[in-house]
Coordinates of C-alpha atoms in Angstrom, one line a residue:
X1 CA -7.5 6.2 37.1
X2 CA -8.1 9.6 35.5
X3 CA -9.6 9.6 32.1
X4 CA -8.4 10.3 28.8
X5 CA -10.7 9.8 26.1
X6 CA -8.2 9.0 23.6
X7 CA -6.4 6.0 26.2
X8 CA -9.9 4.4 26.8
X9 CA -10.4 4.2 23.2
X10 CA -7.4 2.7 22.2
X11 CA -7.8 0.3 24.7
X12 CA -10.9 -0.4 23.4
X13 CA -9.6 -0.5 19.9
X14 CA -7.0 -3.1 21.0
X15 CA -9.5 -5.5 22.3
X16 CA -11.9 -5.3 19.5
X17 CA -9.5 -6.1 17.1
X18 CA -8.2 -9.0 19.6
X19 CA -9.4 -12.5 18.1
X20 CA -10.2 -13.6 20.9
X21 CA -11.4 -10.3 22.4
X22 CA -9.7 -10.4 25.5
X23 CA -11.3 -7.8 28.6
X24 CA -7.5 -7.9 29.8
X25 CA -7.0 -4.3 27.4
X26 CA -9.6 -2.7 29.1
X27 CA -9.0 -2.2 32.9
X28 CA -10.8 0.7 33.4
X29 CA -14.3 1.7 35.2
X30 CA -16.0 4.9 33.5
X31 CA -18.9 6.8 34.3
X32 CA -21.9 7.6 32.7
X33 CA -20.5 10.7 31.5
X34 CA -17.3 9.4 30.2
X35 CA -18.9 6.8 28.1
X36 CA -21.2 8.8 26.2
X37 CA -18.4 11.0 25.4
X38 CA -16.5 7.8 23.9
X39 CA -19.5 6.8 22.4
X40 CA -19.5 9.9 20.7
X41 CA -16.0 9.5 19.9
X42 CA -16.7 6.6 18.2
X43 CA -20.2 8.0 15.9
X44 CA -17.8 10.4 15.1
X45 CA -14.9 8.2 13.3
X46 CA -17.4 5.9 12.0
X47 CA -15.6 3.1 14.2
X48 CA -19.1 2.3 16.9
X49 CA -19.6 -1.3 15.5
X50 CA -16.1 -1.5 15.8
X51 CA -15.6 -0.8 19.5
X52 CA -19.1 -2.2 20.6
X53 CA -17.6 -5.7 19.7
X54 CA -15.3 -4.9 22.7
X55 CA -17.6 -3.3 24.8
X56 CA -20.0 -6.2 25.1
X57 CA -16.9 -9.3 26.0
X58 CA -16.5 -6.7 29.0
X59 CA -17.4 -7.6 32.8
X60 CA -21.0 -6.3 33.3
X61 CA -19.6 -3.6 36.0
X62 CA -17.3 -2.2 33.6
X63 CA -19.9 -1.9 31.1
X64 CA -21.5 1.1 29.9
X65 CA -25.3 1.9 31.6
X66 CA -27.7 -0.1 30.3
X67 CA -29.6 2.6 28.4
X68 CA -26.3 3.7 26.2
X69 CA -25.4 -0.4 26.1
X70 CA -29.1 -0.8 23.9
X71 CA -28.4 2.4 21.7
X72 CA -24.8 1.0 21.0
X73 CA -26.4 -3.0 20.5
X74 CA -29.3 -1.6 18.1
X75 CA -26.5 1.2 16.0
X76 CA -24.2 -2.2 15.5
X77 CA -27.4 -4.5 14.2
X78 CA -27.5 -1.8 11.6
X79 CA -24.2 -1.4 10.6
X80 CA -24.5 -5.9 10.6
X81 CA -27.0 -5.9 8.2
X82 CA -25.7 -2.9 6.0
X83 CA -22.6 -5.3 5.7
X84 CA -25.0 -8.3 4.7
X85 CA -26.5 -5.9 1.7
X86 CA -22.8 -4.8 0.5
X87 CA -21.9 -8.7 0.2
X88 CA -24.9 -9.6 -1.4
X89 CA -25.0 -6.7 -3.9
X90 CA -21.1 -7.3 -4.6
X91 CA -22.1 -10.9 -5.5
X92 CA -25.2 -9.8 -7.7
X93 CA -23.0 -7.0 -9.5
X94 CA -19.9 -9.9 -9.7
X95 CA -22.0 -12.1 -11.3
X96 CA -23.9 -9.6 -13.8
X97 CA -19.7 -8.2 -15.2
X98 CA -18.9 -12.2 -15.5
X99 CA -22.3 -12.7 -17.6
X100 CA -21.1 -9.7 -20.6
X101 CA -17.0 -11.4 -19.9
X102 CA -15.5 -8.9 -17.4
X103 CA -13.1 -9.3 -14.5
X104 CA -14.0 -7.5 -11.7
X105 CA -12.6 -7.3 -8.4
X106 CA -14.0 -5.2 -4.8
X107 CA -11.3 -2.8 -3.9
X108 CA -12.2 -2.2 -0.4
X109 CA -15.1 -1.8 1.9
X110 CA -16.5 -6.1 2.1
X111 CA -12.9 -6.7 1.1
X112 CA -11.5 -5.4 4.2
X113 CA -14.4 -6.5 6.6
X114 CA -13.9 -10.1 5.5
X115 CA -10.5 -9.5 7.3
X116 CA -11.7 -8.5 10.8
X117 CA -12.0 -10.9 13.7
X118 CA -16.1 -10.1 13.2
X119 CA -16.8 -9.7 9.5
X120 CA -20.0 -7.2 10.1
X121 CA -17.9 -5.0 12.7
X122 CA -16.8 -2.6 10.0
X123 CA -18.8 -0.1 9.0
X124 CA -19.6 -0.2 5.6
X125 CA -19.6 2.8 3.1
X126 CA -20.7 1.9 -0.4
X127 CA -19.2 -0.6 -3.0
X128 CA -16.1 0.2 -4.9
X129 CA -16.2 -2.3 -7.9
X130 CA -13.4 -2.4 -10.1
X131 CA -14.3 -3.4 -14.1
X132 CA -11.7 -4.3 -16.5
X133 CA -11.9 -2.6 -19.9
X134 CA -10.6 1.4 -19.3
X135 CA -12.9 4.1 -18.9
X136 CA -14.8 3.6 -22.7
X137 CA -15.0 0.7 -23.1
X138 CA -17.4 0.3 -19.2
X139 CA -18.6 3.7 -19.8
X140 CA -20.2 1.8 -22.8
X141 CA -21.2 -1.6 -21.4
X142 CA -22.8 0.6 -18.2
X143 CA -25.2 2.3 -20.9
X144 CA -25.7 -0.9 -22.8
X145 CA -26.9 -2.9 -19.7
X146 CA -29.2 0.0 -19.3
X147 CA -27.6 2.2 -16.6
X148 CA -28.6 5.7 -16.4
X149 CA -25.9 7.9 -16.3
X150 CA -25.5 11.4 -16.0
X151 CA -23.1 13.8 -17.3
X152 CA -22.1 14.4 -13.5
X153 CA -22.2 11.5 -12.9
X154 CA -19.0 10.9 -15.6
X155 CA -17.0 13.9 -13.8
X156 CA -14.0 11.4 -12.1
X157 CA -11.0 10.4 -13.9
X158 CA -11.2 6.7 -12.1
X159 CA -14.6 6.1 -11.5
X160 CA -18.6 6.2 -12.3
X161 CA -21.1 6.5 -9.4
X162 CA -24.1 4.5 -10.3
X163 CA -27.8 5.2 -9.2
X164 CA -28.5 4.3 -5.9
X165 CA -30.4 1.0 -6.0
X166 CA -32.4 0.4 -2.4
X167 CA -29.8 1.1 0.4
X168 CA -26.2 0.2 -1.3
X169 CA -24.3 3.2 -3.2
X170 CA -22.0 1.5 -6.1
X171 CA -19.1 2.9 -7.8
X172 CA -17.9 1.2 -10.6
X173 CA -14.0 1.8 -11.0
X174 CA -12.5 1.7 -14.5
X175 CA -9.2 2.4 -12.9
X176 CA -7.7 0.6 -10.0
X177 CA -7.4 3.8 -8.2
X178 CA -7.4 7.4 -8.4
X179 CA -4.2 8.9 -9.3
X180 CA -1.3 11.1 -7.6
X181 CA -1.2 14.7 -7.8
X182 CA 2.6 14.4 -9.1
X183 CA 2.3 13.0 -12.8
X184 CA 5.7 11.0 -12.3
X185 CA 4.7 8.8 -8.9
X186 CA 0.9 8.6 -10.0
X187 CA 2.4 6.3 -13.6
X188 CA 4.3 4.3 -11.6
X189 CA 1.4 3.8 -9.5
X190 CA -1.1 3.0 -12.1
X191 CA 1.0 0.5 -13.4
X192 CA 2.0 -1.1 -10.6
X193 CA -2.0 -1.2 -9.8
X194 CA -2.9 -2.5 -13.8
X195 CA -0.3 -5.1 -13.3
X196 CA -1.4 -6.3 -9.9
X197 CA -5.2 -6.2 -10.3
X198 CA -5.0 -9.1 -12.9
X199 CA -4.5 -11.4 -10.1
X200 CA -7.8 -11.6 -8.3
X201 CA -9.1 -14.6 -6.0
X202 CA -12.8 -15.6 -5.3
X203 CA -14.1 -15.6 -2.3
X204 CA -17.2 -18.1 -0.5
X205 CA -18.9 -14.2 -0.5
X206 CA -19.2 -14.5 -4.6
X207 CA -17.3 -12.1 -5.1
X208 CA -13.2 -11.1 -6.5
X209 CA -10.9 -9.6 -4.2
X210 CA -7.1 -8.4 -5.4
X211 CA -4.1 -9.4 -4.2
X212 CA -2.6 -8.4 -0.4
X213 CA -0.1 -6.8 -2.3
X214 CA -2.7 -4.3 -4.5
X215 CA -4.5 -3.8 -1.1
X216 CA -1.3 -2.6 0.7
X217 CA -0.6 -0.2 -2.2
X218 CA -4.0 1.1 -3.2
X219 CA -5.4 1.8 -0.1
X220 CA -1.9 3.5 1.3
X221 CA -2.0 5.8 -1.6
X222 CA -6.4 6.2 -1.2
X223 CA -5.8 6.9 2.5
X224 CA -2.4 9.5 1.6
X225 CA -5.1 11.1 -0.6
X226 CA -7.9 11.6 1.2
X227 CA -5.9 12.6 4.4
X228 CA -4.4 15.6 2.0
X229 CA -7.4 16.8 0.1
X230 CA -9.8 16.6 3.1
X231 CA -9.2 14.1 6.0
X232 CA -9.2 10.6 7.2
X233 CA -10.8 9.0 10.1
X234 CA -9.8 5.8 12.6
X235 CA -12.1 3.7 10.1
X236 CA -9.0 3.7 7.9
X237 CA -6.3 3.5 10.4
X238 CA -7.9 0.2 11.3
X239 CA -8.4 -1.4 7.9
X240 CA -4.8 -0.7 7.2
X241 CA -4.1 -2.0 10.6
X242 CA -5.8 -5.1 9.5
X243 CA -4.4 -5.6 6.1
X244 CA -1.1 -5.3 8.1
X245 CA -2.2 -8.4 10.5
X246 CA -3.0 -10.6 7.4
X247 CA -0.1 -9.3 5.1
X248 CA 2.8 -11.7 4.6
X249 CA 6.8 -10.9 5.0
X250 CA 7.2 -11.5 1.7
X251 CA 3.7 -8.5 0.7
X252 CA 5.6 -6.0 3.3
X253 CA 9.0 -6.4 1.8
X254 CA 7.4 -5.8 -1.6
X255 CA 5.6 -2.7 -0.6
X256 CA 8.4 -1.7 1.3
X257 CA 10.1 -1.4 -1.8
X258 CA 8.5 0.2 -3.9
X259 CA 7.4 3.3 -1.0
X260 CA 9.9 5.7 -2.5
X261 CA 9.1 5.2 -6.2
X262 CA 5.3 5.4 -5.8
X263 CA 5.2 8.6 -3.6
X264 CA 4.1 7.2 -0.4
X265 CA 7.0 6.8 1.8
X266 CA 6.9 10.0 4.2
X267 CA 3.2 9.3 4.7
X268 CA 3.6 5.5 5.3
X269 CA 6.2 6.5 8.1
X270 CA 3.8 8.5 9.7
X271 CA 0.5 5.8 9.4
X272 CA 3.4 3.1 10.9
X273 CA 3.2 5.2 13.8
X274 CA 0.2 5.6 15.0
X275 CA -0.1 1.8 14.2
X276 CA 2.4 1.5 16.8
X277 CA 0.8 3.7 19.6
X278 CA -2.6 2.7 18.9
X279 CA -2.3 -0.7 18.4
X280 CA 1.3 -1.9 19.6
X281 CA 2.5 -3.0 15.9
X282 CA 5.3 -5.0 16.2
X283 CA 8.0 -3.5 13.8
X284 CA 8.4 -6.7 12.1
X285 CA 5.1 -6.1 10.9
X286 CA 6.0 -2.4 9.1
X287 CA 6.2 -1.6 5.8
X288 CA 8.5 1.1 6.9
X289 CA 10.6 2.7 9.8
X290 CA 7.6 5.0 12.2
X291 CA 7.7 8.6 11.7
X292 CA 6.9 10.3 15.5
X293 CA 6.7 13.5 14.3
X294 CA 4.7 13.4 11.4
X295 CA 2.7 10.2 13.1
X296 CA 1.7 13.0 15.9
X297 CA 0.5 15.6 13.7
X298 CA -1.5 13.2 11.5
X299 CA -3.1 11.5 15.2
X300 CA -4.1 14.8 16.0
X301 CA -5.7 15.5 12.9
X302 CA -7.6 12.2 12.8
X303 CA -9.6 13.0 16.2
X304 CA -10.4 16.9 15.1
X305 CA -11.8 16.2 12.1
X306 CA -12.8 12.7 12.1
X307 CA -14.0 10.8 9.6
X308 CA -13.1 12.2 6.0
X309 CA -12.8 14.9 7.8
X310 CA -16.5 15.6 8.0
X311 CA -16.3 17.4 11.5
X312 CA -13.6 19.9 11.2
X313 CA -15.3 23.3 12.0
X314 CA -13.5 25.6 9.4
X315 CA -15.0 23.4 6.7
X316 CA -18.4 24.0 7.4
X317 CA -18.6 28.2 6.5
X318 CA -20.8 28.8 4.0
X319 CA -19.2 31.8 2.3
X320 CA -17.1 30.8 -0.9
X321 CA -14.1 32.8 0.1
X322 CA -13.7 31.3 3.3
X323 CA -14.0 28.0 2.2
X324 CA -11.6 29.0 -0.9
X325 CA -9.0 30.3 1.8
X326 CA -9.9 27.4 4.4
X327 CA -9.2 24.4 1.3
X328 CA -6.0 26.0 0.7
X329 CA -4.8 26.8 4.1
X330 CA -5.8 22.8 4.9
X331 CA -3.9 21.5 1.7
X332 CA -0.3 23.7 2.7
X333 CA -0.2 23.2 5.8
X334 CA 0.5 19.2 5.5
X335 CA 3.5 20.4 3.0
X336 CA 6.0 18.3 5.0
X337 CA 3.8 14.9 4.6
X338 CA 4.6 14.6 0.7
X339 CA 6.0 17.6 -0.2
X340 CA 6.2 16.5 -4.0
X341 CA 2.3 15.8 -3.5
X342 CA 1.3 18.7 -2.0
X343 CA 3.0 20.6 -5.0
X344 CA 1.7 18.9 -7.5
X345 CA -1.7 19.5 -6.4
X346 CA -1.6 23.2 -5.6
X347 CA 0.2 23.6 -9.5
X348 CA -3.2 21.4 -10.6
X349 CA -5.5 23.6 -8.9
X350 CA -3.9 27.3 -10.7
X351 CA -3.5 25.2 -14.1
X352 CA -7.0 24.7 -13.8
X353 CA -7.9 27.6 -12.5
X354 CA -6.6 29.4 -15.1
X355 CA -8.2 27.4 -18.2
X356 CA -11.2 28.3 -16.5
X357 CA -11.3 31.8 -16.4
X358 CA -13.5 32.7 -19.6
X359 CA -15.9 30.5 -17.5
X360 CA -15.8 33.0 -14.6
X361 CA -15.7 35.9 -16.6
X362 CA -18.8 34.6 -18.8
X363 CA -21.2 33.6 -15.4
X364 CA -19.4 36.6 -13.7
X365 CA -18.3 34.8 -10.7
X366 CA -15.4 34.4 -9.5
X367 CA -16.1 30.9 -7.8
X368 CA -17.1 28.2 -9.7
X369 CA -18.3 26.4 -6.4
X370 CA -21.5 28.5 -6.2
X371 CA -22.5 27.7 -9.6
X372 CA -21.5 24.0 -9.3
X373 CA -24.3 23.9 -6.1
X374 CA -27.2 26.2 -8.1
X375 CA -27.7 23.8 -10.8

């Protein structure tokens, strides 16, 4: 059989996320050569603890060489015990809201991985811990509890990132999720968000989790977002894949909806389809009809510039006007995924641009970016 990177992997994908992690996806027999490529496939989208869960249930012939086998076995022990310091610090930070009376809930990241057939498969980023209160009023309580924050570190509308403590990065959310570019979708978003976060259920873990229903939502619109501003990798694809697997008829007829009204329709078409050719999602488990052609463009996308987009060559110039050009160029071109998105952030960036234009003329500069990097 002649291989294609992208086949193997999806067959690999499609056993890993198997319960019972079936070898019958995976018939095929690859070199040497072929599986370091997929291996490196796989560092790239963040996704090797992931796939290593189906490459050891395979047949020990159709296993990679045993040298690659050990460097895949040790790299998934890591990303295992990274997950066992996210749950525990979740459960510490849980604990330490409930003690000063707040609600708190984990939007993603141990959320999600508590989902997957193997709980320490996913790779974990950093903690994304939602506080009740608004922005002030946990702004304040951070500072009383005696967390050193930073002017910087007070920059996002929806979040504050605390200190690294030891190996777990923490960002405590006093917003359910960071907003739409288009002012009219983003309210009904936050709303919808405010309302549904008040539900939250405990878990054995020791920590909150929202509803299925706020997972559906948020995350559609956090993956829309990142995939427009800079990229998303096959780490997303599969926790939405997931939340799909565990989401009842009655969570995708709600999300279904309320697509249009929160802005996410055109981009939930195209995710729906490369649920369906990567994974073999059953329509009755959509939120929405596929979208082939947008679902292609966004595929492609995914495996240039993998995860977050970290890999994608034009980003990585150093000058500030090809990076200016590059950002903009990468923004307009996915136009046709939310059109009303894609304008609303392009009339952002100029509205901002110009209130900031006594700052270039005072430093000089005409980009702010070189400034923001010399402090």
């Amino acid at each position: 059989m002649k291989f294609s990177q992208d086949e193997a992997l999806f067959d690999l994908l499609r056993m890993a996320v198997d319960d019972d992690c079936s070898p019958r996806f995976f018939t095929r027999k690859l070199n040497d050569e072929e599986w370091r490529s997929l291996r490196s496939m796989c560092h790239k989208q963040q996704i090797s603890a992931v796939v290593y869960r189906a490459v050891s249930h395979l047949p020990a012939e159709q296993q990679p060489p045993s040298k690659l086998m050990f460097q895949w076995a040790v790299e998934a022990e890591i990303v295992k015990g990274h997950n066992g310091l996210l749950n525990a610090e979740a459960s510490r930070l849980t604990q330490l809201f409930e003690a000063q009376g707040r609600k708190t809930a984990v939007l993603k990241g141990p959320a999600n991985a508590r989902l997957y057939p193997d709980p320490n498969m996913r790779q974990a980023g950093d903690i994304d811990l939602w506080v009740e209160g608004g922005r002030d009023s946990v702004i304040a309580l951070l500072k009383q509890m005696g967390y050193q924050l930073f002017e910087k570190d007070l920059l996002s509308a929806h979040h504050v990132q605390l200190r690294p403590e030891g190996d777990v990065s923490v960002e405590i959310h006093y917003k359910p999720s960071s907003k739409n570019w288009s002012p009219f979708s983003s309210a009904r978003l936050m709303r919808y968000l405010e309302e549904k976060i008040q539900n939250v259920e405990r878990l054995p873990e020791g920590f909150n989790i929202p509803s299925m229903t706020f997972a559906l939502a948020m995350q559609l619109s956090h993956i829309q977002h990142h995939f427009l501003m800079d990229g998303i990798g096959l780490k997303q694809i599969i926790d939405y894949f997931i939340l799909l697997k565990h989401a009842t008829e009655e969570n995708r007829r709600e999300i279904n909806a309320k697509l249009s009204s929160l802005g996410l329709l055109r981009f939930a078409g195209a995710l729906m389809w490369i649920l369906e050719r990567i994974f073999g999602l059953d329509a009755s488990k959509m939120i929405c009809s596929p979208n082939q052609k947008l679902g292609k463009k966004m595929l492609d996308e995914i495996f240039v510039g993998g995860n977050f987009g970290m890999y994608c060559k034009s980003s990585k110039s150093k000058h500030w006007a090809v990076l200016w050009l590059w950002r903009r160029y990468h923004i307009i071109r996915k136009f046709w995924f939310s059109p009303v998105e894609i304008l609303g952030c392009e009339l952002n960036y100029w509205f901002g641009f110009i209130k900031s234009i006594w700052i270039r003329i005072k430093f000089r500069r005409l980009s702010l970016w070189y400034l923001k990097n010399t402090k």
